[in-house]
Structure formats: structure tokens, C-alpha cells
Amino acid sequence: MITEPYKKEEESPPTESHLVPALLMCPPRFYGVSYVINPWMRGNLGKSSLSLAMQQWQKLYRVLSGMAHVLLVEPVAGSPDMVFTANAGLARAGIVAISNFYYPERQNEETHFRRWFADAGYRVADLPREIPFEGEGDALFSSDGLRLWAGHGYRTHESSHAVLRELWDLEVVGL
């Protein structure tokens, strides 16, 4: 998940590279395919390799750490999909809209992500419980920051767009 830009501590004068992206990651300590909530999981119950997932995650972490400030959220037992942090919420300008996961299997993650963002100093915004919204997995800000590209379907309801529009006072383009 993309969070706020991070001010890189350097001795040289500030340049455009002075601000680096900040990304949120979660180690796959409890990762596994233990239920089916999307087509990619179907046929893969119990087939994931925790050691391979950890190796791949560590390689990704090293690569991303070379180009961004990587922040970590601690994984929680019983939340194997917490590693997919794009779904944690949507963050911009010190505000985060925490996800309302559609599937009960992921709803336990909401409390942990809410606490992490609050502890990190974000103003946490909760959408109404009855509106499914799965964060950056279904919505991304445009590169100029003037609009939000937002999908909708069973994971994210179209009614979330009005809440997001009001939260950041910007155009939301439904996809």
C-alpha cells in the first residue's frame, strides 16, 4: 500500500529525489490459502509454501527498500491475507479510509490496520459498515492528485465513491 511521501535524510541539498515514496508491507508470517474468496484462490487451498512466500517477500522488501521508505505492519495469526496491504485502506494527505472487507474472512484485519494507521498519526476515517470498500486494491489516486480512479463490484460498492469524494474533496471516476 502506498502511504505518505517520506523525507529522506540526506546531507546534500534537497532535490526532487529528496522525497521518496512510502510503502506499507506486512511479512507473510501467517500467510496461506486457507479459504476461497476469489478465483485465484480456487484450487489452491493448502498449496502455498510459507517458506517460498517468505523468500519472495524478503526479496521484494529488499528491492522496494532501495527505492522507497518501507513501513511494516505486524502480521496477526488468523489473518493470512494481511500480507496484501493494498487492501488495508486508502491513504492521502494524512487521512486513511480503512477498508470494510466484504468477506468475513478478512474483517479481522480492519482493527489491526486501523490501529497501525492511528499509531502512525493518520486521521482514520471509517466508511459506514454496510458499504464494502477494499482500499487501494480497488481505488488509486491519479498521478496529479486531482482525481481518484475507483472500481466497484462485490468487494467495493459504488456508494463508497461518494464517501471518498467528500473525504478528500476531489473528483472520483468510477470504473
mmCIF file with all atom_site columns, C-alpha atoms in Angstrom:
data_model
loop_
_atom_site.group_PDB
_atom_site.id
_atom_site.type_symbol
_atom_site.label_atom_id
_atom_site.label_alt_id
_atom_site.label_comp_id
_atom_site.label_asym_id
_atom_site.label_entity_id
_atom_site.label_seq_id
_atom_site.pdbx_PDB_ins_code
_atom_site.Cartn_x
_atom_site.Cartn_y
_atom_site.Cartn_z
_atom_site.occupancy
_atom_site.B_iso_or_equiv
_atom_site.pdbx_formal_charge
_atom_site.auth_seq_id
_atom_site.auth_comp_id
_atom_site.auth_asym_id
_atom_site.auth_atom_id
_atom_site.pdbx_PDB_model_num
ATOM 1   C CA . MET A 1 1   ? 0.000   0.000   0.000   1.00 0.00 ? 1   MET A CA 1
ATOM 2   C CA . ILE A 1 2   ? 1.253   3.486   -0.815  1.00 0.00 ? 2   ILE A CA 1
ATOM 3   C CA . THR A 1 3   ? 1.355   5.858   2.150   1.00 0.00 ? 3   THR A CA 1
ATOM 4   C CA . GLU A 1 4   ? 2.704   9.405   2.503   1.00 0.00 ? 4   GLU A CA 1
ATOM 5   C CA . PRO A 1 5   ? 5.974   10.530  0.866   1.00 0.00 ? 5   PRO A CA 1
ATOM 6   C CA . TYR A 1 6   ? 8.900   10.257  3.231   1.00 0.00 ? 6   TYR A CA 1
ATOM 7   C CA . LYS A 1 7   ? 11.539  12.970  3.724   1.00 0.00 ? 7   LYS A CA 1
ATOM 8   C CA . LYS A 1 8   ? 14.815  11.242  3.040   1.00 0.00 ? 8   LYS A CA 1
ATOM 9   C CA . GLU A 1 9   ? 17.605  12.276  5.411   1.00 0.00 ? 9   GLU A CA 1
ATOM 10  C CA . GLU A 1 10  ? 20.495  13.388  3.219   1.00 0.00 ? 10  GLU A CA 1
ATOM 11  C CA . GLU A 1 11  ? 23.460  15.682  3.600   1.00 0.00 ? 11  GLU A CA 1
ATOM 12  C CA . SER A 1 12  ? 23.106  17.021  0.072   1.00 0.00 ? 12  SER A CA 1
ATOM 13  C CA . PRO A 1 13  ? 20.686  19.845  -0.748  1.00 0.00 ? 13  PRO A CA 1
ATOM 14  C CA . PRO A 1 14  ? 17.053  18.832  -1.316  1.00 0.00 ? 14  PRO A CA 1
ATOM 15  C CA . THR A 1 15  ? 16.193  17.779  -4.845  1.00 0.00 ? 15  THR A CA 1
ATOM 16  C CA . GLU A 1 16  ? 13.205  16.112  -6.446  1.00 0.00 ? 16  GLU A CA 1
ATOM 17  C CA . SER A 1 17  ? 14.628  12.830  -5.164  1.00 0.00 ? 17  SER A CA 1
ATOM 18  C CA . HIS A 1 18  ? 14.513  14.262  -1.635  1.00 0.00 ? 18  HIS A CA 1
ATOM 19  C CA . LEU A 1 19  ? 11.014  12.842  -1.225  1.00 0.00 ? 19  LEU A CA 1
ATOM 20  C CA . VAL A 1 20  ? 10.726  9.109   -1.670  1.00 0.00 ? 20  VAL A CA 1
ATOM 21  C CA . PRO A 1 21  ? 7.537   7.051   -1.749  1.00 0.00 ? 21  PRO A CA 1
ATOM 22  C CA . ALA A 1 22  ? 6.499   5.291   1.433   1.00 0.00 ? 22  ALA A CA 1
ATOM 23  C CA . LEU A 1 23  ? 5.020   1.817   1.172   1.00 0.00 ? 23  LEU A CA 1
ATOM 24  C CA . LEU A 1 24  ? 3.311   -0.384  3.741   1.00 0.00 ? 24  LEU A CA 1
ATOM 25  C CA . MET A 1 25  ? 4.193   -4.070  3.821   1.00 0.00 ? 25  MET A CA 1
ATOM 26  C CA . CYS A 1 26  ? 3.318   -6.983  6.082   1.00 0.00 ? 26  CYS A CA 1
ATOM 27  C CA . PRO A 1 27  ? 5.593   -10.025 6.446   1.00 0.00 ? 27  PRO A CA 1
ATOM 28  C CA . PRO A 1 28  ? 3.846   -13.267 5.390   1.00 0.00 ? 28  PRO A CA 1
ATOM 29  C CA . ARG A 1 29  ? 4.456   -14.996 8.732   1.00 0.00 ? 29  ARG A CA 1
ATOM 30  C CA . PHE A 1 30  ? 0.883   -16.364 8.783   1.00 0.00 ? 30  PHE A CA 1
ATOM 31  C CA . TYR A 1 31  ? 0.231   -16.412 5.016   1.00 0.00 ? 31  TYR A CA 1
ATOM 32  C CA . GLY A 1 32  ? -1.545  -19.344 3.464   1.00 0.00 ? 32  GLY A CA 1
ATOM 33  C CA . VAL A 1 33  ? -4.501  -20.178 1.279   1.00 0.00 ? 33  VAL A CA 1
ATOM 34  C CA . SER A 1 34  ? -6.917  -21.442 3.914   1.00 0.00 ? 34  SER A CA 1
ATOM 35  C CA . TYR A 1 35  ? -10.200 -20.287 2.345   1.00 0.00 ? 35  TYR A CA 1
ATOM 36  C CA . VAL A 1 36  ? -11.514 -19.256 -1.069  1.00 0.00 ? 36  VAL A CA 1
ATOM 37  C CA . ILE A 1 37  ? -12.720 -15.684 -1.603  1.00 0.00 ? 37  ILE A CA 1
ATOM 38  C CA . ASN A 1 38  ? -11.552 -15.061 -5.172  1.00 0.00 ? 38  ASN A CA 1
ATOM 39  C CA . PRO A 1 39  ? -10.881 -17.026 -8.373  1.00 0.00 ? 39  PRO A CA 1
ATOM 40  C CA . TRP A 1 40  ? -7.094  -17.087 -7.781  1.00 0.00 ? 40  TRP A CA 1
ATOM 41  C CA . MET A 1 41  ? -7.564  -18.994 -4.541  1.00 0.00 ? 41  MET A CA 1
ATOM 42  C CA . ARG A 1 42  ? -9.838  -21.636 -6.059  1.00 0.00 ? 42  ARG A CA 1
ATOM 43  C CA . GLY A 1 43  ? -7.968  -24.928 -6.395  1.00 0.00 ? 43  GLY A CA 1
ATOM 44  C CA . ASN A 1 44  ? -5.119  -23.695 -4.191  1.00 0.00 ? 44  ASN A CA 1
ATOM 45  C CA . LEU A 1 45  ? -6.339  -24.500 -0.675  1.00 0.00 ? 45  LEU A CA 1
ATOM 46  C CA . GLY A 1 46  ? -3.371  -25.600 1.408   1.00 0.00 ? 46  GLY A CA 1
ATOM 47  C CA . LYS A 1 47  ? -0.995  -25.487 -1.564  1.00 0.00 ? 47  LYS A CA 1
ATOM 48  C CA . SER A 1 48  ? 1.001   -22.374 -0.687  1.00 0.00 ? 48  SER A CA 1
ATOM 49  C CA . SER A 1 49  ? 4.531   -22.644 0.670   1.00 0.00 ? 49  SER A CA 1
ATOM 50  C CA . LEU A 1 50  ? 5.207   -20.408 3.658   1.00 0.00 ? 50  LEU A CA 1
ATOM 51  C CA . SER A 1 51  ? 8.981   -20.678 3.185   1.00 0.00 ? 51  SER A CA 1
ATOM 52  C CA . LEU A 1 52  ? 8.715   -19.712 -0.508  1.00 0.00 ? 52  LEU A CA 1
ATOM 53  C CA . ALA A 1 53  ? 6.343   -16.854 0.352   1.00 0.00 ? 53  ALA A CA 1
ATOM 54  C CA . MET A 1 54  ? 8.846   -15.577 2.937   1.00 0.00 ? 54  MET A CA 1
ATOM 55  C CA . GLN A 1 55  ? 11.756  -15.803 0.460   1.00 0.00 ? 55  GLN A CA 1
ATOM 56  C CA . GLN A 1 56  ? 9.775   -13.935 -2.191  1.00 0.00 ? 56  GLN A CA 1
ATOM 57  C CA . TRP A 1 57  ? 8.599   -11.332 0.329   1.00 0.00 ? 57  TRP A CA 1
ATOM 58  C CA . GLN A 1 58  ? 12.164  -10.734 1.583   1.00 0.00 ? 58  GLN A CA 1
ATOM 59  C CA . LYS A 1 59  ? 13.411  -10.232 -1.980  1.00 0.00 ? 59  LYS A CA 1
ATOM 60  C CA . LEU A 1 60  ? 10.569  -7.795  -2.716  1.00 0.00 ? 60  LEU A CA 1
ATOM 61  C CA . TYR A 1 61  ? 11.262  -5.981  0.567   1.00 0.00 ? 61  TYR A CA 1
ATOM 62  C CA . ARG A 1 62  ? 14.969  -5.567  -0.334  1.00 0.00 ? 62  ARG A CA 1
ATOM 63  C CA . VAL A 1 63  ? 14.152  -4.254  -3.819  1.00 0.00 ? 63  VAL A CA 1
ATOM 64  C CA . LEU A 1 64  ? 11.470  -1.829  -2.605  1.00 0.00 ? 64  LEU A CA 1
ATOM 65  C CA . SER A 1 65  ? 13.655  -0.638  0.284   1.00 0.00 ? 65  SER A CA 1
ATOM 66  C CA . GLY A 1 66  ? 16.190  0.504   -2.292  1.00 0.00 ? 66  GLY A CA 1
ATOM 67  C CA . MET A 1 67  ? 13.697  2.894   -3.871  1.00 0.00 ? 67  MET A CA 1
ATOM 68  C CA . ALA A 1 68  ? 11.149  3.682   -1.160  1.00 0.00 ? 68  ALA A CA 1
ATOM 69  C CA . HIS A 1 69  ? 10.717  4.005   2.576   1.00 0.00 ? 69  HIS A CA 1
ATOM 70  C CA . VAL A 1 70  ? 9.119   0.697   3.560   1.00 0.00 ? 70  VAL A CA 1
ATOM 71  C CA . LEU A 1 71  ? 6.934   0.687   6.666   1.00 0.00 ? 71  LEU A CA 1
ATOM 72  C CA . LEU A 1 72  ? 5.928   -2.588  8.307   1.00 0.00 ? 72  LEU A CA 1
ATOM 73  C CA . VAL A 1 73  ? 2.741   -3.703  9.994   1.00 0.00 ? 73  VAL A CA 1
ATOM 74  C CA . GLU A 1 74  ? 2.998   -6.791  12.202  1.00 0.00 ? 74  GLU A CA 1
ATOM 75  C CA . PRO A 1 75  ? 1.093   -9.812  10.882  1.00 0.00 ? 75  PRO A CA 1
ATOM 76  C CA . VAL A 1 76  ? -1.641  -11.323 13.031  1.00 0.00 ? 76  VAL A CA 1
ATOM 77  C CA . ALA A 1 77  ? -2.352  -15.033 13.435  1.00 0.00 ? 77  ALA A CA 1
ATOM 78  C CA . GLY A 1 78  ? -5.647  -15.942 11.802  1.00 0.00 ? 78  GLY A CA 1
ATOM 79  C CA . SER A 1 79  ? -5.276  -13.220 9.151   1.00 0.00 ? 79  SER A CA 1
ATOM 80  C CA . PRO A 1 80  ? -3.369  -14.966 6.338   1.00 0.00 ? 80  PRO A CA 1
ATOM 81  C CA . ASP A 1 81  ? -4.212  -12.293 3.736   1.00 0.00 ? 81  ASP A CA 1
ATOM 82  C CA . MET A 1 82  ? -2.868  -9.387  5.786   1.00 0.00 ? 82  MET A CA 1
ATOM 83  C CA . VAL A 1 83  ? 0.208   -9.551  3.547   1.00 0.00 ? 83  VAL A CA 1
ATOM 84  C CA . PHE A 1 84  ? -1.905  -7.925  0.802   1.00 0.00 ? 84  PHE A CA 1
ATOM 85  C CA . THR A 1 85  ? -1.651  -4.449  2.318   1.00 0.00 ? 85  THR A CA 1
ATOM 86  C CA . ALA A 1 86  ? -3.101  -2.639  -0.701  1.00 0.00 ? 86  ALA A CA 1
ATOM 87  C CA . ASN A 1 87  ? -6.460  -3.783  0.625   1.00 0.00 ? 87  ASN A CA 1
ATOM 88  C CA . ALA A 1 88  ? -5.873  -2.227  4.080   1.00 0.00 ? 88  ALA A CA 1
ATOM 89  C CA . GLY A 1 89  ? -7.322  1.124   3.079   1.00 0.00 ? 89  GLY A CA 1
ATOM 90  C CA . LEU A 1 90  ? -6.641  4.223   1.019   1.00 0.00 ? 90  LEU A CA 1
ATOM 91  C CA . ALA A 1 91  ? -4.286  6.934   2.320   1.00 0.00 ? 91  ALA A CA 1
ATOM 92  C CA . ARG A 1 92  ? -3.630  10.507  1.247   1.00 0.00 ? 92  ARG A CA 1
ATOM 93  C CA . ALA A 1 93  ? -2.828  13.824  2.944   1.00 0.00 ? 93  ALA A CA 1
ATOM 94  C CA . GLY A 1 94  ? -2.665  12.332  6.441   1.00 0.00 ? 94  GLY A CA 1
ATOM 95  C CA . ILE A 1 95  ? -6.092  10.687  6.112   1.00 0.00 ? 95  ILE A CA 1
ATOM 96  C CA . VAL A 1 96  ? -6.762  6.981   5.663   1.00 0.00 ? 96  VAL A CA 1
ATOM 97  C CA . ALA A 1 97  ? -10.082 5.406   4.734   1.00 0.00 ? 97  ALA A CA 1
ATOM 98  C CA . ILE A 1 98  ? -9.903  1.985   6.377   1.00 0.00 ? 98  ILE A CA 1
ATOM 99  C CA . SER A 1 99  ? -11.318 -0.921  4.414   1.00 0.00 ? 99  SER A CA 1
ATOM 100 C CA . ASN A 1 100 ? -14.631 -2.568  5.187   1.00 0.00 ? 100 ASN A CA 1
ATOM 101 C CA . PHE A 1 101 ? -13.820 -6.035  3.904   1.00 0.00 ? 101 PHE A CA 1
ATOM 102 C CA . TYR A 1 102 ? -16.647 -7.745  2.068   1.00 0.00 ? 102 TYR A CA 1
ATOM 103 C CA . TYR A 1 103 ? -15.671 -11.236 3.165   1.00 0.00 ? 103 TYR A CA 1
ATOM 104 C CA . PRO A 1 104 ? -15.823 -12.124 6.871   1.00 0.00 ? 104 PRO A CA 1
ATOM 105 C CA . GLU A 1 105 ? -12.518 -13.992 6.486   1.00 0.00 ? 105 GLU A CA 1
ATOM 106 C CA . ARG A 1 106 ? -10.675 -10.664 6.155   1.00 0.00 ? 106 ARG A CA 1
ATOM 107 C CA . GLN A 1 107 ? -12.692 -8.464  8.524   1.00 0.00 ? 107 GLN A CA 1
ATOM 108 C CA . ASN A 1 108 ? -10.375 -9.226  11.477  1.00 0.00 ? 108 ASN A CA 1
ATOM 109 C CA . GLU A 1 109 ? -7.647  -7.252  9.662   1.00 0.00 ? 109 GLU A CA 1
ATOM 110 C CA . GLU A 1 110 ? -9.594  -3.983  9.904   1.00 0.00 ? 110 GLU A CA 1
ATOM 111 C CA . THR A 1 111 ? -8.901  -3.496  13.622  1.00 0.00 ? 111 THR A CA 1
ATOM 112 C CA . HIS A 1 112 ? -5.174  -4.097  13.206  1.00 0.00 ? 112 HIS A CA 1
ATOM 113 C CA . PHE A 1 113 ? -4.799  -1.778  10.222  1.00 0.00 ? 113 PHE A CA 1
ATOM 114 C CA . ARG A 1 114 ? -6.915  0.892   11.949  1.00 0.00 ? 114 ARG A CA 1
ATOM 115 C CA . ARG A 1 115 ? -4.606  0.746   14.991  1.00 0.00 ? 115 ARG A CA 1
ATOM 116 C CA . TRP A 1 116 ? -1.446  0.848   12.837  1.00 0.00 ? 116 TRP A CA 1
ATOM 117 C CA . PHE A 1 117 ? -2.579  3.952   10.929  1.00 0.00 ? 117 PHE A CA 1
ATOM 118 C CA . ALA A 1 118 ? -3.776  5.718   14.093  1.00 0.00 ? 118 ALA A CA 1
ATOM 119 C CA . ASP A 1 119 ? -0.431  4.999   15.791  1.00 0.00 ? 119 ASP A CA 1
ATOM 120 C CA . ALA A 1 120 ? 1.343   6.338   12.679  1.00 0.00 ? 120 ALA A CA 1
ATOM 121 C CA . GLY A 1 121 ? -0.509  9.652   13.074  1.00 0.00 ? 121 GLY A CA 1
ATOM 122 C CA . TYR A 1 122 ? -3.160  9.326   10.390  1.00 0.00 ? 122 TYR A CA 1
ATOM 123 C CA . ARG A 1 123 ? -6.691  10.603  10.826  1.00 0.00 ? 123 ARG A CA 1
ATOM 124 C CA . VAL A 1 124 ? -8.631  7.369   10.460  1.00 0.00 ? 124 VAL A CA 1
ATOM 125 C CA . ALA A 1 125 ? -11.900 7.580   8.537   1.00 0.00 ? 125 ALA A CA 1
ATOM 126 C CA . ASP A 1 126 ? -14.368 4.724   8.748   1.00 0.00 ? 126 ASP A CA 1
ATOM 127 C CA . LEU A 1 127 ? -16.896 4.238   5.982   1.00 0.00 ? 127 LEU A CA 1
ATOM 128 C CA . PRO A 1 128 ? -20.353 3.089   7.087   1.00 0.00 ? 128 PRO A CA 1
ATOM 129 C CA . ARG A 1 129 ? -20.132 -0.625  7.947   1.00 0.00 ? 129 ARG A CA 1
ATOM 130 C CA . GLU A 1 130 ? -22.742 -1.535  5.335   1.00 0.00 ? 130 GLU A CA 1
ATOM 131 C CA . ILE A 1 131 ? -20.588 -0.147  2.489   1.00 0.00 ? 131 ILE A CA 1
ATOM 132 C CA . PRO A 1 132 ? -17.959 -2.657  1.351   1.00 0.00 ? 132 PRO A CA 1
ATOM 133 C CA . PHE A 1 133 ? -14.677 -0.961  0.415   1.00 0.00 ? 133 PHE A CA 1
ATOM 134 C CA . GLU A 1 134 ? -11.331 -2.675  -0.139  1.00 0.00 ? 134 GLU A CA 1
ATOM 135 C CA . GLY A 1 135 ? -8.941  0.242   -0.240  1.00 0.00 ? 135 GLY A CA 1
ATOM 136 C CA . GLU A 1 136 ? -6.132  0.616   -2.711  1.00 0.00 ? 136 GLU A CA 1
ATOM 137 C CA . GLY A 1 137 ? -6.989  -2.782  -4.142  1.00 0.00 ? 137 GLY A CA 1
ATOM 138 C CA . ASP A 1 138 ? -9.943  -1.061  -5.826  1.00 0.00 ? 138 ASP A CA 1
ATOM 139 C CA . ALA A 1 139 ? -9.032  2.661   -5.879  1.00 0.00 ? 139 ALA A CA 1
ATOM 140 C CA . LEU A 1 140 ? -5.957  4.725   -6.804  1.00 0.00 ? 140 LEU A CA 1
ATOM 141 C CA . PHE A 1 141 ? -5.268  8.451   -6.902  1.00 0.00 ? 141 PHE A CA 1
ATOM 142 C CA . SER A 1 142 ? -4.273  9.921   -10.264 1.00 0.00 ? 142 SER A CA 1
ATOM 143 C CA . SER A 1 143 ? -0.642  10.973  -10.623 1.00 0.00 ? 143 SER A CA 1
ATOM 144 C CA . ASP A 1 144 ? -1.650  14.655  -10.478 1.00 0.00 ? 144 ASP A CA 1
ATOM 145 C CA . GLY A 1 145 ? -3.686  14.032  -7.310  1.00 0.00 ? 145 GLY A CA 1
ATOM 146 C CA . LEU A 1 146 ? -6.804  15.692  -8.715  1.00 0.00 ? 146 LEU A CA 1
ATOM 147 C CA . ARG A 1 147 ? -8.969  12.605  -9.023  1.00 0.00 ? 147 ARG A CA 1
ATOM 148 C CA . LEU A 1 148 ? -9.473  9.129   -7.679  1.00 0.00 ? 148 LEU A CA 1
ATOM 149 C CA . TRP A 1 149 ? -9.900  6.193   -10.025 1.00 0.00 ? 149 TRP A CA 1
ATOM 150 C CA . ALA A 1 150 ? -12.283 3.833   -8.207  1.00 0.00 ? 150 ALA A CA 1
ATOM 151 C CA . GLY A 1 151 ? -13.604 0.455   -9.190  1.00 0.00 ? 151 GLY A CA 1
ATOM 152 C CA . HIS A 1 152 ? -16.731 -1.159  -7.864  1.00 0.00 ? 152 HIS A CA 1
ATOM 153 C CA . GLY A 1 153 ? -18.181 -4.631  -7.679  1.00 0.00 ? 153 GLY A CA 1
ATOM 154 C CA . TYR A 1 154 ? -18.836 -7.115  -4.910  1.00 0.00 ? 154 TYR A CA 1
ATOM 155 C CA . ARG A 1 155 ? -15.711 -6.126  -2.888  1.00 0.00 ? 155 ARG A CA 1
ATOM 156 C CA . THR A 1 156 ? -16.191 -2.373  -3.175  1.00 0.00 ? 156 THR A CA 1
ATOM 157 C CA . HIS A 1 157 ? -19.667 -0.909  -3.511  1.00 0.00 ? 157 HIS A CA 1
ATOM 158 C CA . GLU A 1 158 ? -20.233 2.071   -5.788  1.00 0.00 ? 158 GLU A CA 1
ATOM 159 C CA . SER A 1 159 ? -21.745 4.005   -2.868  1.00 0.00 ? 159 SER A CA 1
ATOM 160 C CA . SER A 1 160 ? -18.233 4.201   -1.357  1.00 0.00 ? 160 SER A CA 1
ATOM 161 C CA . HIS A 1 161 ? -17.325 6.694   -4.097  1.00 0.00 ? 161 HIS A CA 1
ATOM 162 C CA . ALA A 1 162 ? -19.491 9.456   -2.607  1.00 0.00 ? 162 ALA A CA 1
ATOM 163 C CA . VAL A 1 163 ? -17.884 8.971   0.808   1.00 0.00 ? 163 VAL A CA 1
ATOM 164 C CA . LEU A 1 164 ? -14.378 9.105   -0.705  1.00 0.00 ? 164 LEU A CA 1
ATOM 165 C CA . ARG A 1 165 ? -15.272 12.184  -2.784  1.00 0.00 ? 165 ARG A CA 1
ATOM 166 C CA . GLU A 1 166 ? -16.357 14.009  0.357   1.00 0.00 ? 166 GLU A CA 1
ATOM 167 C CA . LEU A 1 167 ? -13.411 12.789  2.421   1.00 0.00 ? 167 LEU A CA 1
ATOM 168 C CA . TRP A 1 168 ? -10.758 14.200  0.061   1.00 0.00 ? 168 TRP A CA 1
ATOM 169 C CA . ASP A 1 169 ? -12.844 16.779  -1.831  1.00 0.00 ? 169 ASP A CA 1
ATOM 170 C CA . LEU A 1 170 ? -11.880 15.522  -5.265  1.00 0.00 ? 170 LEU A CA 1
ATOM 171 C CA . GLU A 1 171 ? -13.388 14.003  -8.373  1.00 0.00 ? 171 GLU A CA 1
ATOM 172 C CA . VAL A 1 172 ? -13.994 10.256  -8.163  1.00 0.00 ? 172 VAL A CA 1
ATOM 173 C CA . VAL A 1 173 ? -14.084 8.478   -11.512 1.00 0.00 ? 173 VAL A CA 1
ATOM 174 C CA . GLY A 1 174 ? -15.996 5.213   -11.259 1.00 0.00 ? 174 GLY A CA 1
ATOM 175 C CA . LEU A 1 175 ? -14.593 2.364   -13.296 1.00 0.00 ? 175 LEU A CA 1
#
